[in-house]
Amino acid sequence: MIDLLKFMTDRNVDVPRSFYKFDKMSTPADVSELTGGVYSYFGLKSAIESFFQHTSWDLSLESLQVSINIDGLPLWKSSVVSAWPILAILNFHEQPLPIAVFCGASKPNLNDFLADLINELHELQLHGMYVKGKHLKITKIIFVCDAVARSYVQAIKSHTSKEGCGNCRCTGEIREHRVSFPTAVSELRSDLSYSRG
């Protein structure tokens, strides 16, 4: 979280107002309001460019694999306010790159929260990007989230519900106050089944 706040401070985002007193702030140009909070999108392309400008990492590669992580972080124990950063890692490099952050009293609206990222990922997959005069392609995108964040990002029921399996459409059974799933694999989820809910 400290890296994210420093990242925002470097870009002249009013961190104390937008993140700790967001209900009373005057919104800076690069911070927008989403339902229940505020949101700032830094951009994956600009994060990649900045990464290669500040590192000696080998640019002989022609493609990038991007791992995306999304998770909620409570800011205080006595408050419902939380931050939802979107972070990326390139080719399993250890340094995470901040892409966006939402701060609010509830989870961000999924469609609004991910719209900028999805549009940019689509554009980068189609056309790639130039870094230091070299053309790079995004060949693989992986979302790495814990069970709670994954169900939120996939827009499916929680992993503790009867229909919470993220891989197939099996229905769990409640046994001894816990949901258990049969060992037999049911019909696998598809893009169409996800869109139907």
Short mmCIF file of N, CA, C and O in Angstrom, two decimals, residues 90-174:
data_model
loop_
_atom_site.label_atom_id
_atom_site.label_comp_id
_atom_site.label_asym_id
_atom_site.label_seq_id
_atom_site.Cartn_x
_atom_site.Cartn_y
_atom_site.Cartn_z
N LEU A 90 5.20 -8.64 -14.67
CA LEU A 90 5.62 -9.01 -16.02
C LEU A 90 6.52 -10.23 -15.98
O LEU A 90 7.52 -10.24 -15.26
N ASN A 91 6.17 -11.25 -16.75
CA ASN A 91 6.99 -12.46 -16.87
C ASN A 91 7.51 -12.97 -15.53
O ASN A 91 8.67 -13.35 -15.40
N PHE A 92 6.66 -12.95 -14.53
CA PHE A 92 6.99 -13.44 -13.19
C PHE A 92 8.12 -12.67 -12.52
O PHE A 92 8.76 -13.16 -11.60
N HIS A 93 8.41 -11.46 -12.97
CA HIS A 93 9.38 -10.60 -12.30
C HIS A 93 8.82 -10.26 -10.93
O HIS A 93 7.61 -10.18 -10.74
N GLU A 94 9.66 -10.03 -9.95
CA GLU A 94 9.18 -9.86 -8.57
C GLU A 94 8.57 -8.49 -8.28
O GLU A 94 7.85 -8.33 -7.30
N GLN A 95 8.81 -7.49 -9.12
CA GLN A 95 8.34 -6.14 -8.83
C GLN A 95 6.92 -5.93 -9.35
O GLN A 95 6.67 -5.95 -10.55
N PRO A 96 5.93 -5.71 -8.45
CA PRO A 96 4.56 -5.44 -8.92
C PRO A 96 4.44 -4.01 -9.44
O PRO A 96 5.07 -3.09 -8.94
N LEU A 97 3.62 -3.85 -10.47
CA LEU A 97 3.38 -2.54 -11.06
C LEU A 97 1.96 -2.10 -10.74
O LEU A 97 1.01 -2.81 -11.04
N PRO A 98 1.78 -0.94 -10.12
CA PRO A 98 0.42 -0.47 -9.84
C PRO A 98 -0.26 0.02 -11.11
O PRO A 98 0.30 0.81 -11.85
N ILE A 99 -1.46 -0.49 -11.36
CA ILE A 99 -2.22 -0.16 -12.56
C ILE A 99 -3.39 0.76 -12.24
O ILE A 99 -3.69 1.70 -12.97
N ALA A 100 -4.06 0.50 -11.14
CA ALA A 100 -5.22 1.30 -10.74
C ALA A 100 -5.48 1.07 -9.27
O ALA A 100 -4.96 0.11 -8.67
N VAL A 101 -6.29 1.93 -8.68
CA VAL A 101 -6.69 1.73 -7.29
C VAL A 101 -8.06 2.37 -7.07
O VAL A 101 -8.36 3.42 -7.63
N PHE A 102 -8.88 1.67 -6.31
CA PHE A 102 -10.18 2.17 -5.89
C PHE A 102 -10.17 2.23 -4.37
O PHE A 102 -9.62 1.35 -3.71
N CYS A 103 -10.77 3.25 -3.80
CA CYS A 103 -10.90 3.35 -2.35
C CYS A 103 -12.33 3.72 -2.02
O CYS A 103 -12.87 4.70 -2.56
N GLY A 104 -12.96 2.95 -1.14
CA GLY A 104 -14.35 3.24 -0.78
C GLY A 104 -14.85 2.38 0.35
O GLY A 104 -14.13 1.53 0.88
N ALA A 105 -16.09 2.60 0.71
CA ALA A 105 -16.71 1.90 1.83
C ALA A 105 -17.34 0.58 1.40
O ALA A 105 -17.88 -0.15 2.22
N SER A 106 -17.30 0.26 0.11
CA SER A 106 -17.83 -1.01 -0.39
C SER A 106 -16.98 -1.46 -1.57
O SER A 106 -16.11 -0.73 -2.03
N LYS A 107 -17.25 -2.65 -2.05
CA LYS A 107 -16.54 -3.13 -3.23
C LYS A 107 -16.89 -2.24 -4.42
O LYS A 107 -18.03 -1.79 -4.54
N PRO A 108 -15.94 -2.01 -5.33
CA PRO A 108 -16.27 -1.22 -6.51
C PRO A 108 -17.20 -1.98 -7.44
O PRO A 108 -17.20 -3.21 -7.45
N ASN A 109 -17.98 -1.25 -8.23
CA ASN A 109 -18.80 -1.86 -9.26
C ASN A 109 -17.85 -2.53 -10.26
O ASN A 109 -16.97 -1.88 -10.82
N LEU A 110 -18.02 -3.82 -10.48
CA LEU A 110 -17.07 -4.60 -11.26
C LEU A 110 -16.90 -4.07 -12.68
O LEU A 110 -15.78 -3.95 -13.18
N ASN A 111 -18.01 -3.76 -13.36
CA ASN A 111 -17.93 -3.29 -14.74
C ASN A 111 -17.17 -1.97 -14.84
O ASN A 111 -16.32 -1.79 -15.72
N ASP A 112 -17.45 -1.03 -13.94
CA ASP A 112 -16.75 0.26 -13.96
C ASP A 112 -15.29 0.11 -13.55
O ASP A 112 -14.41 0.74 -14.13
N PHE A 113 -15.06 -0.73 -12.55
CA PHE A 113 -13.71 -0.91 -11.99
C PHE A 113 -12.74 -1.51 -13.01
O PHE A 113 -11.58 -1.12 -13.09
N LEU A 114 -13.23 -2.46 -13.81
CA LEU A 114 -12.34 -3.18 -14.72
C LEU A 114 -12.39 -2.67 -16.16
O LEU A 114 -11.62 -3.13 -17.01
N ALA A 115 -13.27 -1.72 -16.47
CA ALA A 115 -13.46 -1.27 -17.86
C ALA A 115 -12.17 -0.76 -18.49
O ALA A 115 -11.80 -1.17 -19.60
N ASP A 116 -11.46 0.14 -17.80
CA ASP A 116 -10.23 0.71 -18.35
C ASP A 116 -9.18 -0.38 -18.59
O ASP A 116 -8.50 -0.40 -19.62
N LEU A 117 -9.04 -1.28 -17.63
CA LEU A 117 -8.05 -2.36 -17.74
C LEU A 117 -8.38 -3.29 -18.90
O LEU A 117 -7.50 -3.62 -19.70
N ILE A 118 -9.63 -3.71 -19.02
CA ILE A 118 -10.03 -4.63 -20.09
C ILE A 118 -9.80 -3.98 -21.45
O ILE A 118 -9.27 -4.62 -22.37
N ASN A 119 -10.18 -2.71 -21.59
CA ASN A 119 -9.98 -2.01 -22.87
C ASN A 119 -8.49 -1.93 -23.23
O ASN A 119 -8.10 -2.15 -24.38
N GLU A 120 -7.66 -1.62 -22.23
CA GLU A 120 -6.23 -1.50 -22.51
C GLU A 120 -5.60 -2.86 -22.80
O GLU A 120 -4.76 -2.97 -23.70
N LEU A 121 -6.00 -3.90 -22.08
CA LEU A 121 -5.47 -5.24 -22.35
C LEU A 121 -5.85 -5.69 -23.76
O LEU A 121 -5.04 -6.28 -24.47
N HIS A 122 -7.08 -5.40 -24.17
CA HIS A 122 -7.54 -5.77 -25.51
C HIS A 122 -6.69 -5.06 -26.57
O HIS A 122 -6.23 -5.68 -27.55
N GLU A 123 -6.46 -3.78 -26.38
CA GLU A 123 -5.66 -2.99 -27.31
C GLU A 123 -4.21 -3.50 -27.38
O GLU A 123 -3.63 -3.63 -28.46
N LEU A 124 -3.64 -3.81 -26.21
CA LEU A 124 -2.25 -4.30 -26.18
C LEU A 124 -2.12 -5.69 -26.80
O LEU A 124 -1.11 -6.00 -27.43
N GLN A 125 -3.14 -6.53 -26.63
CA GLN A 125 -3.09 -7.85 -27.26
C GLN A 125 -3.19 -7.75 -28.78
O GLN A 125 -2.55 -8.51 -29.50
N LEU A 126 -3.99 -6.81 -29.26
CA LEU A 126 -4.15 -6.64 -30.70
C LEU A 126 -2.92 -6.02 -31.36
O LEU A 126 -2.46 -6.49 -32.40
N HIS A 127 -2.39 -4.96 -30.75
CA HIS A 127 -1.35 -4.18 -31.41
C HIS A 127 0.01 -4.21 -30.72
O HIS A 127 1.00 -3.76 -31.31
N GLY A 128 0.09 -4.69 -29.50
CA GLY A 128 1.34 -4.66 -28.77
C GLY A 128 1.72 -3.22 -28.42
O GLY A 128 0.88 -2.32 -28.45
N MET A 129 2.99 -3.01 -28.12
CA MET A 129 3.46 -1.67 -27.77
C MET A 129 4.94 -1.56 -28.06
O MET A 129 5.65 -2.57 -28.17
N TYR A 130 5.42 -0.33 -28.18
CA TYR A 130 6.84 -0.07 -28.40
C TYR A 130 7.47 0.43 -27.11
O TYR A 130 6.94 1.34 -26.47
N VAL A 131 8.58 -0.18 -26.74
CA VAL A 131 9.35 0.25 -25.58
C VAL A 131 10.80 0.38 -26.02
O VAL A 131 11.39 -0.58 -26.51
N LYS A 132 11.34 1.59 -25.90
CA LYS A 132 12.73 1.87 -26.31
C LYS A 132 12.97 1.41 -27.75
O LYS A 132 13.99 0.82 -28.08
N GLY A 133 11.98 1.66 -28.61
CA GLY A 133 12.09 1.32 -30.02
C GLY A 133 11.87 -0.13 -30.36
O GLY A 133 11.95 -0.53 -31.52
N LYS A 134 11.57 -0.97 -29.37
CA LYS A 134 11.34 -2.40 -29.62
C LYS A 134 9.87 -2.72 -29.46
O LYS A 134 9.22 -2.28 -28.52
N HIS A 135 9.32 -3.52 -30.39
CA HIS A 135 7.91 -3.89 -30.36
C HIS A 135 7.72 -5.12 -29.45
O HIS A 135 8.37 -6.14 -29.63
N LEU A 136 6.85 -4.98 -28.49
CA LEU A 136 6.54 -6.07 -27.57
C LEU A 136 5.09 -6.49 -27.72
O LEU A 136 4.21 -5.64 -27.88
N LYS A 137 4.85 -7.80 -27.66
CA LYS A 137 3.48 -8.32 -27.72
C LYS A 137 3.09 -8.85 -26.35
O LYS A 137 3.92 -9.40 -25.62
N ILE A 138 1.84 -8.70 -26.00
CA ILE A 138 1.29 -9.32 -24.79
C ILE A 138 0.73 -10.66 -25.23
O ILE A 138 -0.30 -10.72 -25.93
N THR A 139 1.39 -11.75 -24.88
CA THR A 139 0.97 -13.07 -25.37
C THR A 139 0.08 -13.82 -24.39
O THR A 139 -0.68 -14.68 -24.79
N LYS A 140 0.19 -13.50 -23.12
CA LYS A 140 -0.61 -14.23 -22.13
C LYS A 140 -0.98 -13.29 -20.99
O LYS A 140 -0.15 -12.53 -20.51
N ILE A 141 -2.25 -13.37 -20.56
CA ILE A 141 -2.73 -12.59 -19.43
C ILE A 141 -3.30 -13.57 -18.40
O ILE A 141 -4.15 -14.39 -18.72
N ILE A 142 -2.80 -13.48 -17.18
CA ILE A 142 -3.23 -14.38 -16.11
C ILE A 142 -3.76 -13.53 -14.96
O ILE A 142 -3.13 -12.55 -14.56
N PHE A 143 -4.91 -13.90 -14.43
CA PHE A 143 -5.43 -13.25 -13.24
C PHE A 143 -5.12 -14.15 -12.05
O PHE A 143 -5.51 -15.31 -12.02
N VAL A 144 -4.38 -13.61 -11.08
CA VAL A 144 -3.97 -14.36 -9.89
C VAL A 144 -4.64 -13.71 -8.69
O VAL A 144 -4.25 -12.62 -8.28
N CYS A 145 -5.65 -14.37 -8.14
CA CYS A 145 -6.42 -13.81 -7.02
C CYS A 145 -6.69 -14.91 -6.01
O CYS A 145 -6.74 -16.09 -6.36
N ASP A 146 -6.92 -14.52 -4.76
CA ASP A 146 -7.35 -15.51 -3.77
C ASP A 146 -8.81 -15.87 -4.06
O ASP A 146 -9.45 -15.30 -4.94
N ALA A 147 -9.35 -16.84 -3.32
CA ALA A 147 -10.69 -17.36 -3.61
C ALA A 147 -11.77 -16.29 -3.54
O ALA A 147 -12.68 -16.25 -4.37
N VAL A 148 -11.68 -15.41 -2.57
CA VAL A 148 -12.70 -14.37 -2.40
C VAL A 148 -12.65 -13.38 -3.55
O VAL A 148 -13.66 -13.07 -4.18
N ALA A 149 -11.46 -12.88 -3.87
CA ALA A 149 -11.32 -11.91 -4.97
C ALA A 149 -11.62 -12.57 -6.32
O ALA A 149 -12.19 -11.93 -7.20
N ARG A 150 -11.28 -13.85 -6.46
CA ARG A 150 -11.52 -14.52 -7.73
C ARG A 150 -13.02 -14.64 -8.02
O ARG A 150 -13.46 -14.38 -9.13
N SER A 151 -13.80 -14.99 -7.01
CA SER A 151 -15.25 -15.09 -7.24
C SER A 151 -15.83 -13.72 -7.58
O SER A 151 -16.74 -13.60 -8.39
N TYR A 152 -15.28 -12.66 -6.99
CA TYR A 152 -15.73 -11.31 -7.30
C TYR A 152 -15.36 -10.93 -8.74
O TYR A 152 -16.20 -10.43 -9.50
N VAL A 153 -14.13 -11.19 -9.15
CA VAL A 153 -13.67 -10.84 -10.49
C VAL A 153 -14.40 -11.67 -11.55
O VAL A 153 -14.72 -11.18 -12.63
N GLN A 154 -14.68 -12.93 -11.24
CA GLN A 154 -15.39 -13.79 -12.19
C GLN A 154 -16.90 -13.58 -12.16
O GLN A 154 -17.61 -14.14 -12.98
N ALA A 155 -17.37 -12.77 -11.20
CA ALA A 155 -18.80 -12.49 -11.04
C ALA A 155 -19.59 -13.78 -10.84
O ALA A 155 -20.65 -14.00 -11.45
N ILE A 156 -19.06 -14.64 -9.97
CA ILE A 156 -19.78 -15.86 -9.60
C ILE A 156 -20.00 -15.84 -8.09
O ILE A 156 -19.47 -14.98 -7.39
N LYS A 157 -20.77 -16.79 -7.62
CA LYS A 157 -21.04 -16.85 -6.19
C LYS A 157 -19.77 -17.18 -5.42
O LYS A 157 -18.84 -17.77 -5.94
N SER A 158 -19.77 -16.81 -4.15
CA SER A 158 -18.62 -17.04 -3.29
C SER A 158 -18.25 -18.51 -3.22
O SER A 158 -19.11 -19.39 -3.36
N HIS A 159 -16.97 -18.78 -2.97
CA HIS A 159 -16.49 -20.16 -2.89
C HIS A 159 -17.13 -20.94 -1.75
O HIS A 159 -17.06 -22.16 -1.70
N THR A 160 -17.80 -20.26 -0.82
CA THR A 160 -18.47 -20.95 0.29
C THR A 160 -19.94 -21.24 0.00
O THR A 160 -20.62 -21.79 0.83
N SER A 161 -20.43 -20.87 -1.19
CA SER A 161 -21.83 -21.12 -1.53
C SER A 161 -21.97 -22.47 -2.22
O SER A 161 -20.99 -23.10 -2.61
N LYS A 162 -23.22 -22.91 -2.42
CA LYS A 162 -23.46 -24.21 -3.02
C LYS A 162 -23.08 -24.26 -4.50
O LYS A 162 -22.86 -25.32 -5.06
N GLU A 163 -23.01 -23.11 -5.15
CA GLU A 163 -22.64 -23.06 -6.56
C GLU A 163 -21.36 -22.25 -6.74
O GLU A 163 -21.20 -21.49 -7.69
N GLY A 164 -20.44 -22.43 -5.82
CA GLY A 164 -19.24 -21.61 -5.78
C GLY A 164 -18.02 -22.18 -6.47
O GLY A 164 -16.94 -21.60 -6.39
N CYS A 165 -18.14 -23.30 -7.18
CA CYS A 165 -16.98 -23.85 -7.88
C CYS A 165 -16.70 -22.99 -9.11
O CYS A 165 -17.60 -22.76 -9.93
N GLY A 166 -15.48 -22.51 -9.24
CA GLY A 166 -15.13 -21.65 -10.36
C GLY A 166 -14.79 -22.42 -11.63
O GLY A 166 -14.63 -21.82 -12.69
N ASN A 167 -14.69 -23.74 -11.55
CA ASN A 167 -14.30 -24.54 -12.71
C ASN A 167 -15.45 -25.28 -13.37
O ASN A 167 -15.46 -25.46 -14.58
N CYS A 168 -16.41 -25.73 -12.57
CA CYS A 168 -17.52 -26.48 -13.14
C CYS A 168 -18.84 -26.04 -12.50
O CYS A 168 -18.85 -25.21 -11.59
N ARG A 169 -19.93 -26.61 -12.99
CA ARG A 169 -21.25 -26.17 -12.56
C ARG A 169 -21.87 -27.14 -11.55
O ARG A 169 -23.09 -27.24 -11.44
N CYS A 170 -21.03 -27.85 -10.80
CA CYS A 170 -21.56 -28.78 -9.81
C CYS A 170 -22.22 -28.00 -8.67
O CYS A 170 -21.87 -26.86 -8.39
N THR A 171 -23.16 -28.64 -8.02
CA THR A 171 -23.86 -28.04 -6.88
C THR A 171 -23.40 -28.74 -5.62
O THR A 171 -23.43 -29.97 -5.52
N GLY A 172 -22.96 -27.96 -4.65
CA GLY A 172 -22.47 -28.52 -3.40
C GLY A 172 -23.60 -28.93 -2.46
O GLY A 172 -24.77 -28.60 -2.67
N GLU A 173 -23.23 -29.66 -1.44
CA GLU A 173 -24.17 -30.09 -0.42
C GLU A 173 -23.67 -29.60 0.93
O GLU A 173 -22.47 -29.55 1.18
N ILE A 174 -24.62 -29.25 1.80
CA ILE A 174 -24.24 -28.81 3.14
C ILE A 174 -24.14 -30.04 4.04
O ILE A 174 -25.10 -30.76 4.23
#
